Amino acid sequence: MTNATLNQPLCEVSMKEHLQAARLNYPRVSEIIHPYSRMGFENIDMEVLANACERGTKVHAICKALMDGYFIPSIDEECKPYIDSFNLWMGENKFTAMESEKRYYDDENKFTGQIDMIVKQDGKTILYDIKTSATKSKAWPVQLTAYAHLIMLGGTKIDSVAVIQLKKTGKKPTIHQYEDLTEYGRLFTGLLLNYNYFLRKKEKTNDN
């Protein structure tokens, strides 16, 4: 027990530690929608997909650094066009960054998600997700709706959600904005129910 917790009731400390441990096992939003977000990629070589995921991770890290005001002296050639595309978006939009790459939790439904960025723009609080894939996915608004739910549990009202689809050519990105999230919320609820039945139940069965 650390000095910071010495003045707290023991039961309160124990509950917090238990919650932190439980959260390590929460599935991510991307994990819950994974069976459907990968539809159409069945015939793509796994190594190609792995490389694309690795590139996407690098691009996200650089975009976060740029959002935080850091100067990036050197960027991988593979990532550079996507960063050029992101810089075009940043240069054309006035906004105030609120959060970036932050993880949120739903302790009642037991799932988690890490958002790309929340900004204040034109008087609205907007949740943006950065994508590097060339093809638009039906899973995007479902994923963003789940993220918006997690954020609002923490007390922040989200007015709109959008995807910034960066271009491999380095050109201006395509913005996909989603306003009415009701149907996407229903879809995610169904996916979460499926996950709980087929995967969480299976995990418990394996432990017995």
CSV table of C-alpha atoms in Angstrom, one decimal, residues 28-38 112-117 127-130 137-151 160-163 178 180-192:
chain,number,residue,atom,x,y,z
A,28,ARG,CA,-11.9,-3.5,-26.1
A,29,VAL,CA,-14.6,-2.0,-28.3
A,30,SER,CA,-12.4,-3.0,-31.4
A,31,GLU,CA,-12.3,-6.6,-30.0
A,32,ILE,CA,-16.1,-6.7,-29.6
A,33,ILE,CA,-16.8,-5.6,-33.2
A,34,HIS,CA,-13.8,-7.4,-34.7
A,35,PRO,CA,-15.7,-10.3,-36.3
A,36,TYR,CA,-17.6,-7.8,-38.4
A,37,SER,CA,-15.1,-5.0,-38.9
A,38,ARG,CA,-12.8,-7.5,-40.8
A,112,THR,CA,-13.3,-0.4,-22.6
A,113,GLY,CA,-12.1,1.7,-25.5
A,114,GLN,CA,-9.3,4.1,-26.3
A,115,ILE,CA,-10.3,7.2,-28.2
A,116,ASP,CA,-8.1,9.0,-30.7
A,117,MET,CA,-9.1,12.6,-29.9
A,127,LEU,CA,-15.0,12.9,-31.1
A,128,TYR,CA,-12.7,12.1,-34.0
A,129,ASP,CA,-11.2,8.8,-35.0
A,130,ILE,CA,-8.3,8.5,-37.3
A,137,SER,CA,-16.1,0.5,-43.2
A,138,LYS,CA,-19.6,0.1,-41.9
A,139,ALA,CA,-18.1,-0.7,-38.5
A,140,TRP,CA,-16.7,2.9,-38.0
A,141,PRO,CA,-19.9,4.6,-36.7
A,142,VAL,CA,-20.6,1.6,-34.5
A,143,GLN,CA,-17.2,1.9,-33.0
A,144,LEU,CA,-17.4,5.6,-32.5
A,145,THR,CA,-20.9,5.3,-30.9
A,146,ALA,CA,-19.4,2.9,-28.3
A,147,TYR,CA,-16.6,5.4,-27.7
A,148,ALA,CA,-19.1,8.3,-27.3
A,149,HIS,CA,-21.0,6.2,-24.8
A,150,LEU,CA,-17.9,5.6,-22.7
A,151,ILE,CA,-16.9,9.3,-22.8
A,160,SER,CA,-20.9,14.7,-32.9
A,161,VAL,CA,-18.6,11.9,-34.0
A,162,ALA,CA,-16.5,11.7,-37.2
A,163,VAL,CA,-13.8,9.7,-38.9
A,178,TYR,CA,-22.2,10.8,-38.0
A,180,ASP,CA,-27.8,10.3,-35.3
A,181,LEU,CA,-26.2,7.5,-33.3
A,182,THR,CA,-29.3,5.7,-32.1
A,183,GLU,CA,-29.2,2.8,-34.6
A,184,TYR,CA,-25.5,2.4,-34.2
A,185,GLY,CA,-26.0,2.2,-30.5
A,186,ARG,CA,-28.5,-0.6,-30.9
A,187,LEU,CA,-26.0,-2.5,-33.2
A,188,PHE,CA,-23.2,-2.2,-30.7
A,189,THR,CA,-25.5,-3.4,-27.9
A,190,GLY,CA,-26.3,-6.5,-30.0
A,191,LEU,CA,-22.6,-7.1,-30.7
A,192,LEU,CA,-21.8,-6.8,-27.0
